[in-house]
PDB file of C-alpha atoms and ligand atoms in Angstrom:
ATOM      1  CA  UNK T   1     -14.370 -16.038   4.506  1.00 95.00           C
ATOM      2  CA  UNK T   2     -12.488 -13.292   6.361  1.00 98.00           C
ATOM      3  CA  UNK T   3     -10.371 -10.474   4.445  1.00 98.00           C
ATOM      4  CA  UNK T   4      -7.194  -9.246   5.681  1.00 98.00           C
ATOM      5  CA  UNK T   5      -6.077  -6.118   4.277  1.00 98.00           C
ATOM      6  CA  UNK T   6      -2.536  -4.070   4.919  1.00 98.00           C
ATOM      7  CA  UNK T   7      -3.193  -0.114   5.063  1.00 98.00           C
ATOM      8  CA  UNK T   8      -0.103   2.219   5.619  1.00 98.00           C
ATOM      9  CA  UNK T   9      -0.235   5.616   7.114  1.00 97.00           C
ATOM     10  CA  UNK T  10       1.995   7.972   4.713  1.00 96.00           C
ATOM     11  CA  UNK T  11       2.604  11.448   3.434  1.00 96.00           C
ATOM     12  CA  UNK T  12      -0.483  12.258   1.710  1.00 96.00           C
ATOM     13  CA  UNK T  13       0.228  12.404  -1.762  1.00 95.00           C
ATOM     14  CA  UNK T  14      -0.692  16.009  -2.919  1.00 95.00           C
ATOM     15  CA  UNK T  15       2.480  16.817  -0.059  1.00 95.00           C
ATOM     16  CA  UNK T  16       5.327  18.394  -1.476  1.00 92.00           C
ATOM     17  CA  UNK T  17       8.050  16.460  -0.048  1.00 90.00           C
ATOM     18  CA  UNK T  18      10.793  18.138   2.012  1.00 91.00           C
ATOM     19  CA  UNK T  19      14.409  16.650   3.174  1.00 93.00           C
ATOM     20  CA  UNK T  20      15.519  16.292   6.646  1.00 93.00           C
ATOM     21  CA  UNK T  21      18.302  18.967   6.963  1.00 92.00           C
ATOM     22  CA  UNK T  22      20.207  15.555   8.665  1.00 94.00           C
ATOM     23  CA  UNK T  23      19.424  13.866   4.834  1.00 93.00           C
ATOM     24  CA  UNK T  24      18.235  10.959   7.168  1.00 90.00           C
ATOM     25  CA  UNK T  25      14.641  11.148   5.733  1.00 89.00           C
ATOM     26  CA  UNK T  26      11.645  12.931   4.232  1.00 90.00           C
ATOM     27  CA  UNK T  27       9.849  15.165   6.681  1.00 91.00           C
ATOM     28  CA  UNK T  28       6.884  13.819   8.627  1.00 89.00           C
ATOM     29  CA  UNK T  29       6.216  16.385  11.047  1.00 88.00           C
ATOM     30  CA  UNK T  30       3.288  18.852  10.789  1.00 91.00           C
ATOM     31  CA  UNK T  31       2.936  16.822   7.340  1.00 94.00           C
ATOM     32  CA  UNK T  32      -0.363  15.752   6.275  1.00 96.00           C
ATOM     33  CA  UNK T  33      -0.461  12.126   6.255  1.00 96.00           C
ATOM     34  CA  UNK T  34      -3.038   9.968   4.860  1.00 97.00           C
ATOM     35  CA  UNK T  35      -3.913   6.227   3.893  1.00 98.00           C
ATOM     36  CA  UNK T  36      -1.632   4.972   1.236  1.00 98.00           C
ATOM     37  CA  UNK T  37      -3.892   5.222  -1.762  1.00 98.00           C
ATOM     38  CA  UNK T  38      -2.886   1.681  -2.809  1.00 98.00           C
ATOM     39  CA  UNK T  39      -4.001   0.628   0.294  1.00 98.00           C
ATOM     40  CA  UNK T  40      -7.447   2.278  -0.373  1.00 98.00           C
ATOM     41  CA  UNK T  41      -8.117   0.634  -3.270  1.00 98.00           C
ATOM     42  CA  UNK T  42      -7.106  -2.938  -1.659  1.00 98.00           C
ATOM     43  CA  UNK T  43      -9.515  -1.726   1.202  1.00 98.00           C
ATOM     44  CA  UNK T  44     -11.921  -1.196  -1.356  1.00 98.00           C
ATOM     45  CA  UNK T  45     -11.984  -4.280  -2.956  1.00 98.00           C
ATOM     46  CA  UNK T  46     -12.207  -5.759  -0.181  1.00 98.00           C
ATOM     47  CA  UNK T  47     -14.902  -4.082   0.723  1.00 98.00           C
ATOM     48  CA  UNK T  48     -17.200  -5.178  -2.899  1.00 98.00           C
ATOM     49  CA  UNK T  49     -16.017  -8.731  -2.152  1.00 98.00           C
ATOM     50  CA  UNK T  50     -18.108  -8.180   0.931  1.00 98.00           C
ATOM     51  CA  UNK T  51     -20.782  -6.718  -0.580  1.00 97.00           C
ATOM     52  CA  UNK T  52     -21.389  -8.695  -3.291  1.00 97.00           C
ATOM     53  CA  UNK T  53     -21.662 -11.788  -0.518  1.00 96.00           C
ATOM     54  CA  UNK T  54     -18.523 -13.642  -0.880  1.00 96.00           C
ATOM     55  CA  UNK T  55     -16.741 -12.577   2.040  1.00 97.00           C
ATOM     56  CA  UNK T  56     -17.768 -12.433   6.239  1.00 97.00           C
ATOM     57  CA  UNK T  57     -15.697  -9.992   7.628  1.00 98.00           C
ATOM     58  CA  UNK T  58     -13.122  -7.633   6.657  1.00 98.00           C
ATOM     59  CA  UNK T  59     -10.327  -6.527   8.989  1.00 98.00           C
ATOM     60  CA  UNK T  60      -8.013  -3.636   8.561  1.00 98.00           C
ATOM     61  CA  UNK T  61      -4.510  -4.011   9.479  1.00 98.00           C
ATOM     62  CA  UNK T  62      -1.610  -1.311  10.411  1.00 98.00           C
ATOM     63  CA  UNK T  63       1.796  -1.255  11.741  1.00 98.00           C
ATOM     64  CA  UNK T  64       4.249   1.821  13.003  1.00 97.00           C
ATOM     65  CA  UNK T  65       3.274   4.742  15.441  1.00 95.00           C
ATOM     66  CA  UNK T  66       0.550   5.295  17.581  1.00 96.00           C
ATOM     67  CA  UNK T  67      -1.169   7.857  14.662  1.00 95.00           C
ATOM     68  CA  UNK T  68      -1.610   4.335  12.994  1.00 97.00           C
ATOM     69  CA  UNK T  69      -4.789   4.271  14.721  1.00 98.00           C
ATOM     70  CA  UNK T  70      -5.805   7.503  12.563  1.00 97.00           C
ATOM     71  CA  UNK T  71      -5.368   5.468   9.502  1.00 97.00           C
ATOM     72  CA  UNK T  72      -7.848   2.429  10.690  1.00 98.00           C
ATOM     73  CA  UNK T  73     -10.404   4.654  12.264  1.00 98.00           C
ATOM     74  CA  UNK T  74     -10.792   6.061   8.231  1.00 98.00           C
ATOM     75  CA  UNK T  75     -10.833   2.405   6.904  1.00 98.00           C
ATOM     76  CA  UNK T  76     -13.062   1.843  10.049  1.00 98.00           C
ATOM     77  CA  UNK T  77     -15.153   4.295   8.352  1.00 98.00           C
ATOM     78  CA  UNK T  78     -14.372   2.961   4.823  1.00 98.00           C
ATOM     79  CA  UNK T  79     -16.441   0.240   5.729  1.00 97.00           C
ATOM     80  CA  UNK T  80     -13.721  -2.452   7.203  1.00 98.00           C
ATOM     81  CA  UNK T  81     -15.376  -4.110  10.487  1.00 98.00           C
ATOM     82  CA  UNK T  82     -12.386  -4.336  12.630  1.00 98.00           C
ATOM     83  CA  UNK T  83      -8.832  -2.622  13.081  1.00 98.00           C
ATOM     84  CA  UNK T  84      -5.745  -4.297  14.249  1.00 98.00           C
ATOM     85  CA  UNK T  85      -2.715  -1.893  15.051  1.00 98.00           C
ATOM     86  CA  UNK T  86       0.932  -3.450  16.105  1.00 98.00           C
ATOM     87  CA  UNK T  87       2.451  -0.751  17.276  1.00 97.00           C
ATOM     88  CA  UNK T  88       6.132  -0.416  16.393  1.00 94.00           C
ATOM     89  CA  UNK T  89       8.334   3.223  16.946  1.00 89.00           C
ATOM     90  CA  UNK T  90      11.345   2.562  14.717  1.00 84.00           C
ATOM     91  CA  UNK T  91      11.669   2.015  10.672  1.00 86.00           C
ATOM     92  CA  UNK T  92       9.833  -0.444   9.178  1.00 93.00           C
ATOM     93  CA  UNK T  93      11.034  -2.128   6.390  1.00 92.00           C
ATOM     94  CA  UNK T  94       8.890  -4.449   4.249  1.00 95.00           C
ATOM     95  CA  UNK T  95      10.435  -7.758   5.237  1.00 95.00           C
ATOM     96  CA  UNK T  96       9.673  -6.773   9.312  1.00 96.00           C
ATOM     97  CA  UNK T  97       6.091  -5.807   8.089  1.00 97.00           C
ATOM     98  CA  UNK T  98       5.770  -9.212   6.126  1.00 98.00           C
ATOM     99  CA  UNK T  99       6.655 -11.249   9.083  1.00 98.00           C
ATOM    100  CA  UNK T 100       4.410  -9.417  11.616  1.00 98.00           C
ATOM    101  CA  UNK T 101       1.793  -9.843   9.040  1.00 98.00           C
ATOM    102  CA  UNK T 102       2.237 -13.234   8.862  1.00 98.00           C
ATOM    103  CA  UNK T 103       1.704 -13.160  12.551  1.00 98.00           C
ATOM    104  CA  UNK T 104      -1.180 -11.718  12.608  1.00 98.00           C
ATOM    105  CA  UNK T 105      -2.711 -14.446   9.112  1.00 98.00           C
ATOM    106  CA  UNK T 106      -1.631 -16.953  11.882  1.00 98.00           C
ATOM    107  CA  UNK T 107      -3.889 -15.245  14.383  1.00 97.00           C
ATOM    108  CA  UNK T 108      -6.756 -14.511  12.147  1.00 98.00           C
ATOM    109  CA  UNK T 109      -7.066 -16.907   9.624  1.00 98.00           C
ATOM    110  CA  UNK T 110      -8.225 -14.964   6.729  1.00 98.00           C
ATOM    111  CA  UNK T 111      -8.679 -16.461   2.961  1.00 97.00           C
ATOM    112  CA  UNK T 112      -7.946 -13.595   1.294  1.00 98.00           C
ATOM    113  CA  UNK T 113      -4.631 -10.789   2.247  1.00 98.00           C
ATOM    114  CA  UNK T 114      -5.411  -7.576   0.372  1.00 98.00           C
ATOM    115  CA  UNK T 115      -2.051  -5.042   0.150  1.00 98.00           C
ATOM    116  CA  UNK T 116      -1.139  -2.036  -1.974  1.00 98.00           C
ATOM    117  CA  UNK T 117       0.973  -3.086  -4.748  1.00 97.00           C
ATOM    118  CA  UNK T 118       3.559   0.190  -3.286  1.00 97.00           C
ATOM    119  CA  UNK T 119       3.817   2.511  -0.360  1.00 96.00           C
ATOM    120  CA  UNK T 120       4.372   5.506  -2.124  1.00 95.00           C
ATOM    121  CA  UNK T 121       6.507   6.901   0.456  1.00 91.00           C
ATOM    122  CA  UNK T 122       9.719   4.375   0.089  1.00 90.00           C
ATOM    123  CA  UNK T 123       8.317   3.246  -3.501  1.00 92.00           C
ATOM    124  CA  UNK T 124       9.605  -0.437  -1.996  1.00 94.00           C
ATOM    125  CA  UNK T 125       6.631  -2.704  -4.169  1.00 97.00           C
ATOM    126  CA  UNK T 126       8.258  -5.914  -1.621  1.00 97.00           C
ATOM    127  CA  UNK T 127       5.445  -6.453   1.326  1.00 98.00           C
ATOM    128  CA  UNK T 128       2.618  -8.268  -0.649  1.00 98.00           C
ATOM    129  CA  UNK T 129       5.611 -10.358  -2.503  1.00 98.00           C
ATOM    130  CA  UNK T 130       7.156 -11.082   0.414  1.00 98.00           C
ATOM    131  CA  UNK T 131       4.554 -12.587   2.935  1.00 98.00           C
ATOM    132  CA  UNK T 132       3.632 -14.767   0.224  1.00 98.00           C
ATOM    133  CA  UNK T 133       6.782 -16.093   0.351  1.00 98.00           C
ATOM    134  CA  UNK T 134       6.591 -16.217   3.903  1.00 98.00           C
ATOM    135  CA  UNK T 135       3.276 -17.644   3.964  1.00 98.00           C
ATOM    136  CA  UNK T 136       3.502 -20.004   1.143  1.00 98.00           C
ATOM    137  CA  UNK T 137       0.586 -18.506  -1.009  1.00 98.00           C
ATOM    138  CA  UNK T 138      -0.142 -18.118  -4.106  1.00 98.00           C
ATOM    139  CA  UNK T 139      -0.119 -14.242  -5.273  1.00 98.00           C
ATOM    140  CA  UNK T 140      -1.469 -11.882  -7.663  1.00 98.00           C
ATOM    141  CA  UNK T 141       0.707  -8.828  -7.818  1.00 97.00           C
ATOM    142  CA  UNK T 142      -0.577  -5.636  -9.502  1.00 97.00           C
ATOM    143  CA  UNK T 143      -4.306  -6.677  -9.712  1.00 97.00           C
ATOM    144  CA  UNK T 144      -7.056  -4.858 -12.110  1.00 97.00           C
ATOM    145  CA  UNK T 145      -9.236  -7.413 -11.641  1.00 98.00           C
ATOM    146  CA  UNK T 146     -10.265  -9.668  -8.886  1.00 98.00           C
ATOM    147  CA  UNK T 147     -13.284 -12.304  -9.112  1.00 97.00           C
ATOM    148  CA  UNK T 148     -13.761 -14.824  -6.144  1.00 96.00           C
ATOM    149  CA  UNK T 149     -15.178 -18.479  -7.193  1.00 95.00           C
ATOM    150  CA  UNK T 150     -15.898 -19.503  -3.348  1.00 89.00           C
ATOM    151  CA  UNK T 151     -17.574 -22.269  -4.151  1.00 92.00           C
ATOM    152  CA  UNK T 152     -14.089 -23.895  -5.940  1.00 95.00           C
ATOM    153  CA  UNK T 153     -12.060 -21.637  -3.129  1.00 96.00           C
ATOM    154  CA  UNK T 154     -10.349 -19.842  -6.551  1.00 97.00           C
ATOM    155  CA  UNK T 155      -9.360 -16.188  -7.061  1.00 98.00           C
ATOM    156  CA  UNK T 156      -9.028 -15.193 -10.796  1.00 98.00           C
ATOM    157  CA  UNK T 157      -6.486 -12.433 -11.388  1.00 98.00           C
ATOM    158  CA  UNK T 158      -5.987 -10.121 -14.434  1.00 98.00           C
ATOM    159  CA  UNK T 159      -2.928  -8.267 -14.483  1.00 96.00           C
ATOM    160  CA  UNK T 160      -1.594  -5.326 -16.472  1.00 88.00           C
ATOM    161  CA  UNK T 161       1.798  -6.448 -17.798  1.00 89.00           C
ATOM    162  CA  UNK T 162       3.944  -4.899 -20.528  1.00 88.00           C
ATOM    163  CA  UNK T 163       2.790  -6.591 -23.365  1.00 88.00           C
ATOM    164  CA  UNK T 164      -0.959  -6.752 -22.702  1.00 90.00           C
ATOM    165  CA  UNK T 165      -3.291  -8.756 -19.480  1.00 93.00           C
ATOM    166  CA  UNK T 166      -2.049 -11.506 -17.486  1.00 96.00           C
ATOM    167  CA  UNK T 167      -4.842 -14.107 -15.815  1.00 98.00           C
ATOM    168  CA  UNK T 168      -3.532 -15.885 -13.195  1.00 98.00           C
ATOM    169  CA  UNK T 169      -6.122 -18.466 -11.330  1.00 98.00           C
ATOM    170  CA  UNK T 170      -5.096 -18.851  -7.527  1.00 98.00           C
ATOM    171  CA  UNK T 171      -6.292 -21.267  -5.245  1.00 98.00           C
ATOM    172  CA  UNK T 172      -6.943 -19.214  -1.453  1.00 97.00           C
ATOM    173  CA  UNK T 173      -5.728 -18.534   1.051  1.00 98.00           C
ATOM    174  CA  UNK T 174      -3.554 -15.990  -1.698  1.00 98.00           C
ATOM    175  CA  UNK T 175      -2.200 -12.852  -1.151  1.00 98.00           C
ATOM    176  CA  UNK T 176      -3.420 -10.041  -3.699  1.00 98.00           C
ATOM    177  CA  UNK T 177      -1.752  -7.006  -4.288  1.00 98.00           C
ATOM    178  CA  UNK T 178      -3.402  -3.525  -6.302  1.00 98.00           C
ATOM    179  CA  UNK T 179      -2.829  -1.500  -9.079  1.00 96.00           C
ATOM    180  CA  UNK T 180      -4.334   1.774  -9.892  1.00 95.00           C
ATOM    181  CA  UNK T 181      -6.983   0.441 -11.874  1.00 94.00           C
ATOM    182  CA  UNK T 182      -9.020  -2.201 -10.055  1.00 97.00           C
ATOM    183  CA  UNK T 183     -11.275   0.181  -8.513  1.00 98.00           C
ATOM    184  CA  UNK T 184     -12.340   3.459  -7.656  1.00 98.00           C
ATOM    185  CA  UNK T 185     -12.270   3.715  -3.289  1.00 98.00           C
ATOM    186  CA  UNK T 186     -15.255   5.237  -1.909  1.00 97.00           C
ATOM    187  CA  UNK T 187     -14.981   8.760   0.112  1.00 95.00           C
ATOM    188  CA  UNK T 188     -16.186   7.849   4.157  1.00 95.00           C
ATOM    189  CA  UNK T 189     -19.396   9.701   4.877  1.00 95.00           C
ATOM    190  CA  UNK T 190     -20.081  11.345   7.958  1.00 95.00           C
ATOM    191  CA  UNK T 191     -22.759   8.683   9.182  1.00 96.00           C
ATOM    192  CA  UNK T 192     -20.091   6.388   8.890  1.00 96.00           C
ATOM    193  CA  UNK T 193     -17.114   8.283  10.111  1.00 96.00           C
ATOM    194  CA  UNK T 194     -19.169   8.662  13.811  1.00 96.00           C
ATOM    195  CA  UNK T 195     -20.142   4.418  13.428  1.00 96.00           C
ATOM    196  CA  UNK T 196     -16.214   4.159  12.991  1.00 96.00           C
ATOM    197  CA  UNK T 197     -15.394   5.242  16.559  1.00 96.00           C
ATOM    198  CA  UNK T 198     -17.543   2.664  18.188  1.00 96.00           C
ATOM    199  CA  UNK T 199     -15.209  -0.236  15.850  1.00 98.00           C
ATOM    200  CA  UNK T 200     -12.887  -1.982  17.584  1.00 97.00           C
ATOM    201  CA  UNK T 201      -8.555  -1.711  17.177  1.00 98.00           C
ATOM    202  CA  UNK T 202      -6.861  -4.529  18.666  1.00 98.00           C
ATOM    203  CA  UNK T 203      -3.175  -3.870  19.711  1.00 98.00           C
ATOM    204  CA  UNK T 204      -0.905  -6.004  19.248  1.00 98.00           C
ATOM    205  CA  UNK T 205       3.241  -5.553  19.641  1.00 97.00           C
ATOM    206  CA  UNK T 206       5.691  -7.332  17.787  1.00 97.00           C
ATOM    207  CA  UNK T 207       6.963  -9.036  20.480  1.00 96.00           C
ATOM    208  CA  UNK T 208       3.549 -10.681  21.711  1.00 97.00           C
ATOM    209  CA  UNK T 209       3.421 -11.477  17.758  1.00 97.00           C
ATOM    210  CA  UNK T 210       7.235 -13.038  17.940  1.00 96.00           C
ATOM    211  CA  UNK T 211       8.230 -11.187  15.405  1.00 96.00           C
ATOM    212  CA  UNK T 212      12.082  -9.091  16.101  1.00 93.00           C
ATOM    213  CA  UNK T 213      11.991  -6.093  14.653  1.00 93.00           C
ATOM    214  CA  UNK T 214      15.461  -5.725  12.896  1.00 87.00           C
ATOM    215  CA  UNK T 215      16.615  -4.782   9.431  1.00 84.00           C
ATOM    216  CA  UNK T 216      19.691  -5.609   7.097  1.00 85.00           C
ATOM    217  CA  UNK T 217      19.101  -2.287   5.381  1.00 86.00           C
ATOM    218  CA  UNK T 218      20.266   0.788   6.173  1.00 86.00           C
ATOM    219  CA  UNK T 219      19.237   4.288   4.830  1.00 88.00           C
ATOM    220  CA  UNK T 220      22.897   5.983   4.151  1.00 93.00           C
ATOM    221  CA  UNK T 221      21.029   9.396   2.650  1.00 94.00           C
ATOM    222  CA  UNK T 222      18.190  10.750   1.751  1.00 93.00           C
ATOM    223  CA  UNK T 223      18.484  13.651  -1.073  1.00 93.00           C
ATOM    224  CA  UNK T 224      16.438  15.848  -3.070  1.00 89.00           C
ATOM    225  CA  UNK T 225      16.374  15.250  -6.993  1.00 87.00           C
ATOM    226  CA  UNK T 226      18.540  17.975  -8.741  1.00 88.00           C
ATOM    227  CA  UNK T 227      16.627  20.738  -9.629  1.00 87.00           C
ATOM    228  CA  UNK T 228      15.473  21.023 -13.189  1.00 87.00           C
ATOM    229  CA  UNK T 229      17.057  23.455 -15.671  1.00 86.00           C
ATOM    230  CA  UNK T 230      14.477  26.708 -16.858  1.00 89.00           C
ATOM    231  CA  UNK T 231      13.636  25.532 -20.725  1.00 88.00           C
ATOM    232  CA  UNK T 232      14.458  27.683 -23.755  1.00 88.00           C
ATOM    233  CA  UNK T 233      11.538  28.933 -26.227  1.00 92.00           C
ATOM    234  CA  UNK T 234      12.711  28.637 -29.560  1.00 93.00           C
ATOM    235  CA  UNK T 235      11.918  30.714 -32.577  1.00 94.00           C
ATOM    236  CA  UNK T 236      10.861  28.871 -35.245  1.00 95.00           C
ATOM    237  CA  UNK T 237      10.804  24.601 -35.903  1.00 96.00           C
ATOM    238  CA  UNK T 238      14.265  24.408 -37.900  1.00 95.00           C
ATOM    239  CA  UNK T 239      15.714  26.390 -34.995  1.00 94.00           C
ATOM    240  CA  UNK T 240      14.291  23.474 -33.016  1.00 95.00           C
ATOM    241  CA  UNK T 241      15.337  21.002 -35.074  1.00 95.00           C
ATOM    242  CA  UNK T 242      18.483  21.999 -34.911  1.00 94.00           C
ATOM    243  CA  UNK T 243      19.410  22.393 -31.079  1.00 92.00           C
ATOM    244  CA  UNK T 244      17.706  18.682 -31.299  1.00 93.00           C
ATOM    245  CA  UNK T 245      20.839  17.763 -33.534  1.00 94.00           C
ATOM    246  CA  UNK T 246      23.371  19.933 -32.355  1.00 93.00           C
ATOM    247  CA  UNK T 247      23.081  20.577 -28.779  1.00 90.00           C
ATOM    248  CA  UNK T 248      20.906  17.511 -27.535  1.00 88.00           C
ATOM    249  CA  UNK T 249      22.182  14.751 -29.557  1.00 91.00           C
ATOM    250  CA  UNK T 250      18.834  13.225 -29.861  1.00 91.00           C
ATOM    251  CA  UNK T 251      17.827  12.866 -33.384  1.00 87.00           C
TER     252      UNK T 251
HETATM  253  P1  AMP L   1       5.819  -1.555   0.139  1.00 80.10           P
HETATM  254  O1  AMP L   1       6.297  -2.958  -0.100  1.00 80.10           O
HETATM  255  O2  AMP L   1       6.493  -0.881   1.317  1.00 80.10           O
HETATM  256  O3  AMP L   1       5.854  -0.702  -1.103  1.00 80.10           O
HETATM  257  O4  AMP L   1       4.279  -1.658   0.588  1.00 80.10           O
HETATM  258  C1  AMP L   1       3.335  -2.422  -0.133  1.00 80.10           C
HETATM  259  C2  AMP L   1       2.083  -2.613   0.680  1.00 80.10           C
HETATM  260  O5  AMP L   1       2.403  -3.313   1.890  1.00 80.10           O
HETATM  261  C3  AMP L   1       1.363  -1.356   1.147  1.00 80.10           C
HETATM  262  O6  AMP L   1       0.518  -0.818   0.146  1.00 80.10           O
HETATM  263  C4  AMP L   1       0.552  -1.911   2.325  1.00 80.10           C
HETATM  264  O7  AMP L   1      -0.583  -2.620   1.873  1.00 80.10           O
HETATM  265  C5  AMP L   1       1.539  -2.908   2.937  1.00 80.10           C
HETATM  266  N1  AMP L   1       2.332  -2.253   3.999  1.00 80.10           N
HETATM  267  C6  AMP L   1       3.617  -1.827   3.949  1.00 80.10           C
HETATM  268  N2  AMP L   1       3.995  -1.263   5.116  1.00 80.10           N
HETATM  269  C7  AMP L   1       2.904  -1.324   5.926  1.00 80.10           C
HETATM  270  C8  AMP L   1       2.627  -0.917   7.267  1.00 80.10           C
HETATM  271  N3  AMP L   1       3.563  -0.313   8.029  1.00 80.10           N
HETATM  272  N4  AMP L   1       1.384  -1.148   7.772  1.00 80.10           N
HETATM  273  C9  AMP L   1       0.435  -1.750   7.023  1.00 80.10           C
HETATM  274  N5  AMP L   1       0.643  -2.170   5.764  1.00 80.10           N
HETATM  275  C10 AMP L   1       1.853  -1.963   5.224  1.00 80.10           C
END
């Protein structure tokens, strides 16, 4: 069985985020951008299903800019055997990236299409939903646990809802999308870094894909959040108490 799994380039996450002056987005040049790191951990698991035997082949997938290719040489070097990189200049929203990935499941064939469960640069939590919907699959949103039954073509699911775990049972082809705690990614090492430049990226554009890149969505403005008010020390724990009462309204 062949794994697909969705990795997005994005403002690495220890970035402080700056505005556009024009308020039409967040800043991405001479930003340090980085793999998603809910895409890691979907390239992860991936990655053990492999491993532990119940899996062929695992190809990376990534669409937007040219740099994309950045992204898959480090999930290249992750472990994944293959890249594939549609190349697309404008905004990407998640229903264009569903369709172009449903492309490229058309193309490939894979049982098993790994995502983040969020980009954590437009927070959207839509792409894995989404091609599913597309697609017709089954999904398991927010995974913390994945185990593959090949043999009955089954992927169990646990997933961590409000009120406790969730075990969903989904025949494959399914799509699977990750939460924080399925698994710990691995850091590339440098043996595998140099192996990662030999790995091959197909390119692909939307067009030879048949997919039209167009959006109802429009970003009207992008802001900062307000800045937070300095705190107050207080003297003593009726003094508290009482600006809890008085001035907050809380208790
Ligand atoms: P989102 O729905 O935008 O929060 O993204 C959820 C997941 O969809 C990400 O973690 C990725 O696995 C996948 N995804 C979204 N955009 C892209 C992209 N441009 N390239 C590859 N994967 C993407």
């Amino acid at each position: 069985m062949k794994i697909m799994v969705a990795i997005k380039r994005v403002v690495d996450y220890a970035v402080k985020i700056r505005v556009k002056p024009d308020k039409t987005g967040v800043e991405t040049q001479n930003v340090k951008m980085s793999m998603n790191p809910f895409c890691e951990i979907a390239l992860e698991e991936a990655l053990r299903i492999k491993e532990s035997g119940l899996a062929s082949e695992v190809v990376a997938v990534s669409m937007g800019t040219a740099q994309c290719v950045d992204t898959l040489r480090t999930g290249l070097a992750m472990g994944a055997d293959r890249g594939i990189h549609v190349e697309a200049t404008g905004a990407l929203y998640p229903l264009s990236v569903a369709k172009l990935l449903k492309a490229l499941v058309e193309v490939e064939k894979p049982g098993l299409l790994i995502l983040g469960k969020q980009a954590i640069d437009d927070d959207c939590n839509q792409t894995g939903q989404m091609v599913a919907g597309l697609l017709g699959w089954p999904q398991g949103t927010f995974a913390s646990k994945v185990v593959l039954d090949k043999e009955n073509q089954v992927a169990t699911v646990d997933r961590e809802v409000d009120g406790g775990l969730e075990t969903l049972s989904l025949d494959l082809p399914a799509v699977i999308t990750t939460d924080l705690r399925l698994n710990q990614p691995r850091y590339a090492t440098l043996p595998n870094i140099m192996k990662a430049k030999s790995k091959a990226i197909k390119k692909f554009t939307p067009q030879e894909l048949n997919v039209e890149i167009k959006s109802d969505l429009e970003v009207v403005q992008v802001t900062e959040p307000p800045k937070r008010k300095a705190g107050v020390v207080v003297s003593s724990v009726d003094d508290l108490l009482d600006k809890l009462k008085n001035e907050a309204h809380v208790i």
